[in-house]
CSV table of C-alpha atoms and ligand atoms in Angstrom, one decimal:
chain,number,residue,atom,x,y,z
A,1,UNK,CA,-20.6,0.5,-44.5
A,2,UNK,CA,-17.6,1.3,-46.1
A,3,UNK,CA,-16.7,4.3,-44.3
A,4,UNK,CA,-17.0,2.1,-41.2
A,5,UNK,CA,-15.1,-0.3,-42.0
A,6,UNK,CA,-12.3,2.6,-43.3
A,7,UNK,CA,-12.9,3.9,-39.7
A,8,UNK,CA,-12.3,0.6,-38.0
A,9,UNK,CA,-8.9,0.1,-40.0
A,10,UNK,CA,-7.5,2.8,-39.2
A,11,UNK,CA,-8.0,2.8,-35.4
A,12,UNK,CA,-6.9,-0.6,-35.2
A,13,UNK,CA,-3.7,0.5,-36.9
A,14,UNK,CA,-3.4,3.7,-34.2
A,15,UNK,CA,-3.9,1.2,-31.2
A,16,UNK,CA,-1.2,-0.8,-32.7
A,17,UNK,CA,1.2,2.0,-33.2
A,18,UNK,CA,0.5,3.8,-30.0
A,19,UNK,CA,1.5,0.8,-28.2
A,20,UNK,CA,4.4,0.5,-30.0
A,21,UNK,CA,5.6,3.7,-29.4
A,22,UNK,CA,4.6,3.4,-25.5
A,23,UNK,CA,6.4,0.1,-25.9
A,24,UNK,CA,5.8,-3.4,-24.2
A,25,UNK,CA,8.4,-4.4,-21.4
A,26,UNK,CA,10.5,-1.3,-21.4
A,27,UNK,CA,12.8,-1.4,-18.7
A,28,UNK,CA,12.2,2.3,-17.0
A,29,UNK,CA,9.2,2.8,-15.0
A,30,UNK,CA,7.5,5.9,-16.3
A,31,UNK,CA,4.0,6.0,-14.4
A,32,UNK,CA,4.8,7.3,-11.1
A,33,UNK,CA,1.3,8.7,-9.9
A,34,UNK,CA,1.2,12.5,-9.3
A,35,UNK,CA,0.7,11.8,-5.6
A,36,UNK,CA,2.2,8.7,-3.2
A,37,UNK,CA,0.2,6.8,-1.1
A,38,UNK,CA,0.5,6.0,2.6
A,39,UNK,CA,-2.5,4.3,3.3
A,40,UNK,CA,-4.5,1.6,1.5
A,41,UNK,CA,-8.1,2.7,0.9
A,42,UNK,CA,-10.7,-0.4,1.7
A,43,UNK,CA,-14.4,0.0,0.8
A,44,UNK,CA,-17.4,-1.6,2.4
A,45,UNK,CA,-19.7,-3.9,0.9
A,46,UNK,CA,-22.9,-1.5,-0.6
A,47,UNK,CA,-25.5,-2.1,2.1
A,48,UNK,CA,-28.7,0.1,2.4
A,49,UNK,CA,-27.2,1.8,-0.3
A,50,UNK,CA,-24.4,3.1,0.3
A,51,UNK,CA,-21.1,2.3,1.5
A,52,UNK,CA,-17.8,3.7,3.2
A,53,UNK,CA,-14.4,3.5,3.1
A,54,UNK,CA,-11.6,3.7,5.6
A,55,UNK,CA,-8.1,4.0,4.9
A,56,UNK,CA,-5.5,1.7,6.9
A,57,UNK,CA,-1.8,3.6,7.3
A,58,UNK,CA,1.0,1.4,5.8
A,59,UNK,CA,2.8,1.7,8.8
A,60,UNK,CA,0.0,-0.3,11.1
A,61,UNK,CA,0.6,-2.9,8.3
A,62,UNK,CA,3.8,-4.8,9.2
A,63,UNK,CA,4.8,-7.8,10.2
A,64,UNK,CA,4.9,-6.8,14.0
A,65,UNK,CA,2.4,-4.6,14.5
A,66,UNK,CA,3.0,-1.9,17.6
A,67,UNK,CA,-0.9,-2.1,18.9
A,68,UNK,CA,-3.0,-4.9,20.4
A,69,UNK,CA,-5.7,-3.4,18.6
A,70,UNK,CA,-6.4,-1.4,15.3
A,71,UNK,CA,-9.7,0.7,14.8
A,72,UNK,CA,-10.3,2.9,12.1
A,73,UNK,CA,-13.3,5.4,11.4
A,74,UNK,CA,-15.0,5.0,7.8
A,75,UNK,CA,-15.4,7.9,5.8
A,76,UNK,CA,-19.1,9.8,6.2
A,77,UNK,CA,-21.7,9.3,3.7
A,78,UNK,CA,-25.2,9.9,4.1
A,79,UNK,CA,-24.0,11.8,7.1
A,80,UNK,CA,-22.7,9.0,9.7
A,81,UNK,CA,-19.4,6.7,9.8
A,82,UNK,CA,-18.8,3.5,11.4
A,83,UNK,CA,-15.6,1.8,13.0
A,84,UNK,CA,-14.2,-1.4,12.1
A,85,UNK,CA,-11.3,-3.2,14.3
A,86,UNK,CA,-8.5,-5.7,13.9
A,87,UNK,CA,-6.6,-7.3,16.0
A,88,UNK,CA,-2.9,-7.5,16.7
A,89,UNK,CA,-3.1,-11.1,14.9
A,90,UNK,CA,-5.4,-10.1,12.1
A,91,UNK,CA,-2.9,-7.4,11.5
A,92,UNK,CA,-0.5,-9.8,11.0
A,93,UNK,CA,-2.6,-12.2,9.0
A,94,UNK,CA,-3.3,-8.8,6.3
A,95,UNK,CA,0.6,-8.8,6.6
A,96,UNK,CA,0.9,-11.8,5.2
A,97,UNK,CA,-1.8,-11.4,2.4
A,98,UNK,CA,-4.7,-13.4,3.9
A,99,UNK,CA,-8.2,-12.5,3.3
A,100,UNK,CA,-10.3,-11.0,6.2
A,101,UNK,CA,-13.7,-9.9,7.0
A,102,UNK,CA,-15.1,-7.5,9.4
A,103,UNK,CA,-18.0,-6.1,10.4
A,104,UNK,CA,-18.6,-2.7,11.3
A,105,UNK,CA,-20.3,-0.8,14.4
A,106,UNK,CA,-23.3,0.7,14.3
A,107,UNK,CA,-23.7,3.9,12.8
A,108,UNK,CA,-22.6,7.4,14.4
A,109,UNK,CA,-26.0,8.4,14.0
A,110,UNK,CA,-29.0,7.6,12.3
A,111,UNK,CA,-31.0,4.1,11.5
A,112,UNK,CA,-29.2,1.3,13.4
A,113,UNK,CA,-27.4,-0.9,10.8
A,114,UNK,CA,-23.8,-2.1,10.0
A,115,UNK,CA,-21.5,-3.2,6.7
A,116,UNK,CA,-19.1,-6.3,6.3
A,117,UNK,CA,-15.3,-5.1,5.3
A,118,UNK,CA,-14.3,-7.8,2.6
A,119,UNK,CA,-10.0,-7.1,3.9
A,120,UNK,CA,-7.9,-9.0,1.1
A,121,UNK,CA,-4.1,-8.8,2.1
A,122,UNK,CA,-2.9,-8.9,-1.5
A,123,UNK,CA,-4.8,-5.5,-2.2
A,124,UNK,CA,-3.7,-3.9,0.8
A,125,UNK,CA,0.0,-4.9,-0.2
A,126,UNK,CA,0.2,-4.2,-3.5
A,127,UNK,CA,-1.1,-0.3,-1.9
A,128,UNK,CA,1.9,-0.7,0.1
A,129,UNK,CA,4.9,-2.1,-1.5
A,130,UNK,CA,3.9,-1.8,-5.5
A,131,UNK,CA,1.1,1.2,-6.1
A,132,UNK,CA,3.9,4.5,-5.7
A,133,UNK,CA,6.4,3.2,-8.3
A,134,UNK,CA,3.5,1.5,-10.5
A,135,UNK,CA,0.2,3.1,-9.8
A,136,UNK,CA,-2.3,0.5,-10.8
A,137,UNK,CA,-0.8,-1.3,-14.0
A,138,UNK,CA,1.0,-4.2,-12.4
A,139,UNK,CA,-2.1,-5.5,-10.0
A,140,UNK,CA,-2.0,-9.1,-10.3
A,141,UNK,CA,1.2,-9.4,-11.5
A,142,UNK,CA,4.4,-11.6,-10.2
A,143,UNK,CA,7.2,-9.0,-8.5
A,144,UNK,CA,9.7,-11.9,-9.5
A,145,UNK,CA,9.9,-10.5,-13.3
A,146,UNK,CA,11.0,-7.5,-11.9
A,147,UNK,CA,15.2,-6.8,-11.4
A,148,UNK,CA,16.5,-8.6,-8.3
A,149,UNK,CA,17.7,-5.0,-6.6
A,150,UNK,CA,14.0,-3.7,-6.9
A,151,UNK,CA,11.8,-6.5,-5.3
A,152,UNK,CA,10.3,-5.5,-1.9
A,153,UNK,CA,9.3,-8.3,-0.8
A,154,UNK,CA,10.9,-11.7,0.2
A,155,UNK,CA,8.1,-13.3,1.8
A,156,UNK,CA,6.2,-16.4,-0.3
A,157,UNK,CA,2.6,-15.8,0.8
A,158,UNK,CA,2.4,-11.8,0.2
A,159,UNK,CA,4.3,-12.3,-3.5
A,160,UNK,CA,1.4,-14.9,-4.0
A,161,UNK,CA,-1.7,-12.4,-2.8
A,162,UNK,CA,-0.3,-9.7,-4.9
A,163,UNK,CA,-0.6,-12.3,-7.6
A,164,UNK,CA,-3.9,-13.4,-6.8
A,165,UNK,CA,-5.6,-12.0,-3.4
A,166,UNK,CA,-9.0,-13.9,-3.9
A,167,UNK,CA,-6.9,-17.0,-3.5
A,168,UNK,CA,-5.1,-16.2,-0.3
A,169,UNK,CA,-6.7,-18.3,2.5
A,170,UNK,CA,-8.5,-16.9,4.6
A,171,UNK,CA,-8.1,-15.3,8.2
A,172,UNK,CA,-9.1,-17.9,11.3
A,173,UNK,CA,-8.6,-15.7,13.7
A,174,UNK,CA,-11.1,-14.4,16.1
A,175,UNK,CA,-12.8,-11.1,15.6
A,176,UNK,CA,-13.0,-8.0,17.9
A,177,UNK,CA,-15.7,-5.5,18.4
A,178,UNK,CA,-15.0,-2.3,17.4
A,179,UNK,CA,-16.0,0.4,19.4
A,180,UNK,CA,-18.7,2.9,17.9
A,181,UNK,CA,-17.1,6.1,19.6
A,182,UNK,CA,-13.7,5.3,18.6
A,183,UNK,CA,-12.5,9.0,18.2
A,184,UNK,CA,-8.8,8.7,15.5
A,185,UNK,CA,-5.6,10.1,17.1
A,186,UNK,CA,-4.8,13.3,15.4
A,187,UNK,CA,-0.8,12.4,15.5
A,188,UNK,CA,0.2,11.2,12.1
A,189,UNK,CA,3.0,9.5,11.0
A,190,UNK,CA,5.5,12.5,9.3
A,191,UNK,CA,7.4,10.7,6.6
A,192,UNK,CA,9.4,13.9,5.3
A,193,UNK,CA,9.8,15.3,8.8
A,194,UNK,CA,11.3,11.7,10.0
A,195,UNK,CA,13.7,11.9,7.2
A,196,UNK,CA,14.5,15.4,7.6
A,197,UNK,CA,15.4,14.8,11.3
A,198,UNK,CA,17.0,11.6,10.7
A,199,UNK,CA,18.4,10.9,8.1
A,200,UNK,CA,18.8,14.7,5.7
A,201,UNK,CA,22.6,15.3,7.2
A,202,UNK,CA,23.9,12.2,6.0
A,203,UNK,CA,22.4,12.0,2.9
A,204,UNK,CA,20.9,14.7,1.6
A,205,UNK,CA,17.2,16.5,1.1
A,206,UNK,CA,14.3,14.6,0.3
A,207,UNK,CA,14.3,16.4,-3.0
A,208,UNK,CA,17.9,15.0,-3.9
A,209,UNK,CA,18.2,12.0,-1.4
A,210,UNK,CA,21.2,9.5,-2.0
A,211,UNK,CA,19.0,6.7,-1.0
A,212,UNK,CA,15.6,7.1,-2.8
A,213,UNK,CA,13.9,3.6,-3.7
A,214,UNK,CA,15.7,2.0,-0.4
A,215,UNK,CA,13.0,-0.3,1.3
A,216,UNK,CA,12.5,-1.1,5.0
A,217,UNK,CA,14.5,-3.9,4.9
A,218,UNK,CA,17.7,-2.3,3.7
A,219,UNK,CA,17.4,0.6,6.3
A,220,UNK,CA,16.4,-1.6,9.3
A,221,UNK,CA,19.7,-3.3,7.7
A,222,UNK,CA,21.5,-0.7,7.9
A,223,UNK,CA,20.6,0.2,11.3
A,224,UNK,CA,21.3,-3.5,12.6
A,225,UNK,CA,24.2,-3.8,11.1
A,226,UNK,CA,25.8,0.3,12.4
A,227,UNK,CA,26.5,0.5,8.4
A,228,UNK,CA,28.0,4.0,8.1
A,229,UNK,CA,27.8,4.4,12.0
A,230,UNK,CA,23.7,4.4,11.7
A,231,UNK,CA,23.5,2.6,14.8
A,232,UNK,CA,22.8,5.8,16.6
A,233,UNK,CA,19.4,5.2,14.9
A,234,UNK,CA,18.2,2.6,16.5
A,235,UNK,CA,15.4,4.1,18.4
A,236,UNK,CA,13.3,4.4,15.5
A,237,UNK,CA,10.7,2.4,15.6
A,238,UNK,CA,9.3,0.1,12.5
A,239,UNK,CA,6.5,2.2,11.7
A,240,UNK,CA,8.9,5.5,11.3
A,241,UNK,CA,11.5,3.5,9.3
A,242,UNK,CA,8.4,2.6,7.2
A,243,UNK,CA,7.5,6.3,6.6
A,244,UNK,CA,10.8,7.3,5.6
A,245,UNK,CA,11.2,4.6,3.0
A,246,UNK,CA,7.4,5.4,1.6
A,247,UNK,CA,8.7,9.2,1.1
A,248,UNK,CA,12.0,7.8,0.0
A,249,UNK,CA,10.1,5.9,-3.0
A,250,UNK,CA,11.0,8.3,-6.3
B,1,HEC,C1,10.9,1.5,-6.4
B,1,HEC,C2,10.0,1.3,-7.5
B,1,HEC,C3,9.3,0.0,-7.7
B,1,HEC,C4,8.6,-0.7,-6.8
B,1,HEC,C5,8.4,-0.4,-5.4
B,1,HEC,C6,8.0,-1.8,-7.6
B,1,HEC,N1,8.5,-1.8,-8.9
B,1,HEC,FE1,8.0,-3.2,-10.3
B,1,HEC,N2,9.3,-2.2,-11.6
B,1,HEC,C7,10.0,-1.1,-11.3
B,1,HEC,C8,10.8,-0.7,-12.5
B,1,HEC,C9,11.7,0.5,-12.6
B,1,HEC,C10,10.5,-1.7,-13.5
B,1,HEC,C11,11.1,-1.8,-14.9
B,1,HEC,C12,12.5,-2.5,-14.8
B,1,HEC,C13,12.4,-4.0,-14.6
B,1,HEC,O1,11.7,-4.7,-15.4
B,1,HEC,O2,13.0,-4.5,-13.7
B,1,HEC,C14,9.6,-2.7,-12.9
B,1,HEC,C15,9.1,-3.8,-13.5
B,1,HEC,C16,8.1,-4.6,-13.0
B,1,HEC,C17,7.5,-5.7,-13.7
B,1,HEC,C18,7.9,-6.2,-15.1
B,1,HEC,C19,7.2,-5.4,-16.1
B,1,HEC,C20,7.3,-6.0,-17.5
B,1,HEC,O3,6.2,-6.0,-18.1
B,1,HEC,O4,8.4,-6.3,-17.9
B,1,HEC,C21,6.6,-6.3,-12.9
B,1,HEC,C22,5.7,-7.5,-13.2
B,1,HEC,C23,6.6,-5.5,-11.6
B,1,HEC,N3,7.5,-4.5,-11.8
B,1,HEC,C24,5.8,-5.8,-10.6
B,1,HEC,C25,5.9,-5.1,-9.3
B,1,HEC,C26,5.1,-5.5,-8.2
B,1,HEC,C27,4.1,-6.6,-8.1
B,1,HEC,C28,5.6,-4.7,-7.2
B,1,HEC,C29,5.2,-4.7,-5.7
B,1,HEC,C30,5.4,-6.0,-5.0
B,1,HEC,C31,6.6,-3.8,-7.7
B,1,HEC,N4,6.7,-4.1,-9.0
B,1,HEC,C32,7.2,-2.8,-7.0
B,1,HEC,C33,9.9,-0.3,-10.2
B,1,HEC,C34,9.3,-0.7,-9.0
B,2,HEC,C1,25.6,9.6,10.6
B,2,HEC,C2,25.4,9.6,9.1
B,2,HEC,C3,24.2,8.8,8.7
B,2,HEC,C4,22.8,8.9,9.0
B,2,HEC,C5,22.3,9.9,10.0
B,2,HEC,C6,22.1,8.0,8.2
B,2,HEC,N1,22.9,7.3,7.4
B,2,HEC,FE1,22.4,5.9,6.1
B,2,HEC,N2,24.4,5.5,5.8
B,2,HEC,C7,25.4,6.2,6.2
B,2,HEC,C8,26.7,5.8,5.6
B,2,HEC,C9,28.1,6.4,5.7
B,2,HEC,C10,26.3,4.6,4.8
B,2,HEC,C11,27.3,3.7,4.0
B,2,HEC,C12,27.6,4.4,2.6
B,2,HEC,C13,26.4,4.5,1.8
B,2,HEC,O1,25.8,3.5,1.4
B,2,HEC,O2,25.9,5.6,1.5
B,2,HEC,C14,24.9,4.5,5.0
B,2,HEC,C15,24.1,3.5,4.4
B,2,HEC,C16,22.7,3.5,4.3
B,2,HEC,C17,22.0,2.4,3.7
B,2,HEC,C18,22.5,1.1,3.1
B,2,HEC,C19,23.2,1.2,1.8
B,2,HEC,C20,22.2,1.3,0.7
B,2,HEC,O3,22.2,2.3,0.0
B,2,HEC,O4,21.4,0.4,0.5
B,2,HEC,C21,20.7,2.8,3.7
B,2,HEC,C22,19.5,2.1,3.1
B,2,HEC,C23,20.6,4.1,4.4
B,2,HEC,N3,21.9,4.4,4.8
B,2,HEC,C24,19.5,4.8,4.7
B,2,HEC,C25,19.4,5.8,5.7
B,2,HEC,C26,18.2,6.4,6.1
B,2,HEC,C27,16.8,6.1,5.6
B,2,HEC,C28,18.5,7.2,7.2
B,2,HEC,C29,17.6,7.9,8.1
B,2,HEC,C30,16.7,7.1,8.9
B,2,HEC,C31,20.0,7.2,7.3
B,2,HEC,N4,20.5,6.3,6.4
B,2,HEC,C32,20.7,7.9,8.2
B,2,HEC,C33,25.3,7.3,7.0
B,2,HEC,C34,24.2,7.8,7.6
């Protein structure tokens, strides 16, 4: 009993001095995760036992999305896949941190049956705009108690999804079928190629970049506004600007 108690003591006095030492509210970021995102993973609901996930590209989510219509194939498992599609306007209604759900297609193969996507717009933008500088640690939490120069967002309804995406309302807009032989385009969006071509000359490699941490909105600034004669840029489209500022994150 005593030696239990001993035991207990002294772990509660480790915990405490471990997280003194890794320290509450310091002001550096130190967990950038070994590998950046570019997509936001979304599972399925676990239906017949097993489930799927399919990953939506950061640059399909913006706030004018270039398509009419998104599909995406699932991952396999238990050897077949399924597509689920959003519109142009549920694109837009992710965007802004609502909450969506969509149903699949039937399988590729196998015993006909589908699974319900449970889409909530805060997840998918903390992926996007929070999980490369601060992996999973600040999920939940208010982008506002961050420094001014570092918030990427400025609209109301995505800060509050982040904060709490099973509160965001939900999605009214009609669904679309998605098509069961949807095949996915092999062209990728080439973040460190884009910046290499674009931007590298100006300033600098990828590895030693002038402008790392500059969001979307400061470039597409930049651009609009010929800052440094970067009007010449202009034919980039939102979705290659939003590559280059996902690589750019450091
Ligand atoms: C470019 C990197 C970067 C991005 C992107 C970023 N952060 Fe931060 N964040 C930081 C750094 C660095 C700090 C520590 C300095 C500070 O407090 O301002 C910080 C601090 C914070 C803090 C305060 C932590 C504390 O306990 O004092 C919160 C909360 C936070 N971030 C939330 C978010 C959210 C939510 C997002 C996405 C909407 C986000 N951050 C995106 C770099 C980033
Ligand atoms: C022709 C040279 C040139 C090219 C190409 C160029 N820039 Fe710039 N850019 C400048 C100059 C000059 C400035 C103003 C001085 C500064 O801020 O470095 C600037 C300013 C900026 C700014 C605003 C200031 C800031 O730091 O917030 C951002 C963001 C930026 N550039 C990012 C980019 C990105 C990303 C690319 C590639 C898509 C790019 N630039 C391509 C020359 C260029």
């Amino acid at each position: 009993m005593y030696t239990l108690l001993k035991l207990l003591i002294v772990s509660t006095v480790f915990f405490a001095l471990s997280a003194m030492l890794t320290g509450c509210g310091e002001k550096s970021e130190e967990n950038i995760p070994a590998e950046k995102l570019t997509a936001s993973a979304v599972i399925s609901e676990i239906s017949s036992g097993h489930g799927h996930n399919v990953e939506i590209p950061f640059t399909d989510i913006t706030p004018t999305p270039t398509a009419d219509l998104f599909q995406y194939r699932s991952s396999d498992n238990t050897g077949h896949s399924h597509v689920i599609a959003l519109s142009k306007q549920q694109m837009i209604d992710l965007n802004n941190g609502m909450r969506l759900t969509v149903i699949s297609s039937a399988p590729s193969s196998g015993a006909a049956h589908t699974h319900i996507w449970n889409l909530f717009g805060g997840n998918v933008l903390y992926d996007k705009n929070c999980y490369n500088c601060h992996t999973n640690d600040k999920r939940g939490q208010d982008q506002n108690r961050m420094q001014a120069t570092l918030r990427p967002l400025s609209v109301a309804s995505q800060i509050s999804a982040i904060i709490s995406p099973e509160s965001a309302p939900p999605s009214t807009t009609a669904d679309v079928t998605p098509d069961p032989a949807f095949t996915p385009p092999a062209f990728l969006m080439d973040g460190p190629t884009l910046y290499s071509n674009y931007c590298s000359g100006c300033h600098g490699s990828l590895t030693s970049s002038t402008k790392f941490n500059k969001s979307f909105a400061l470039i597409k600034d930049a651009i609009t506004n010929n800052t440094g004669g970067m009007a010449s840029l202009g034919a980039l489209t939102d979705a290659q600007l939003e590559a280059i500022a996902t690589v750019l994150i450091k």
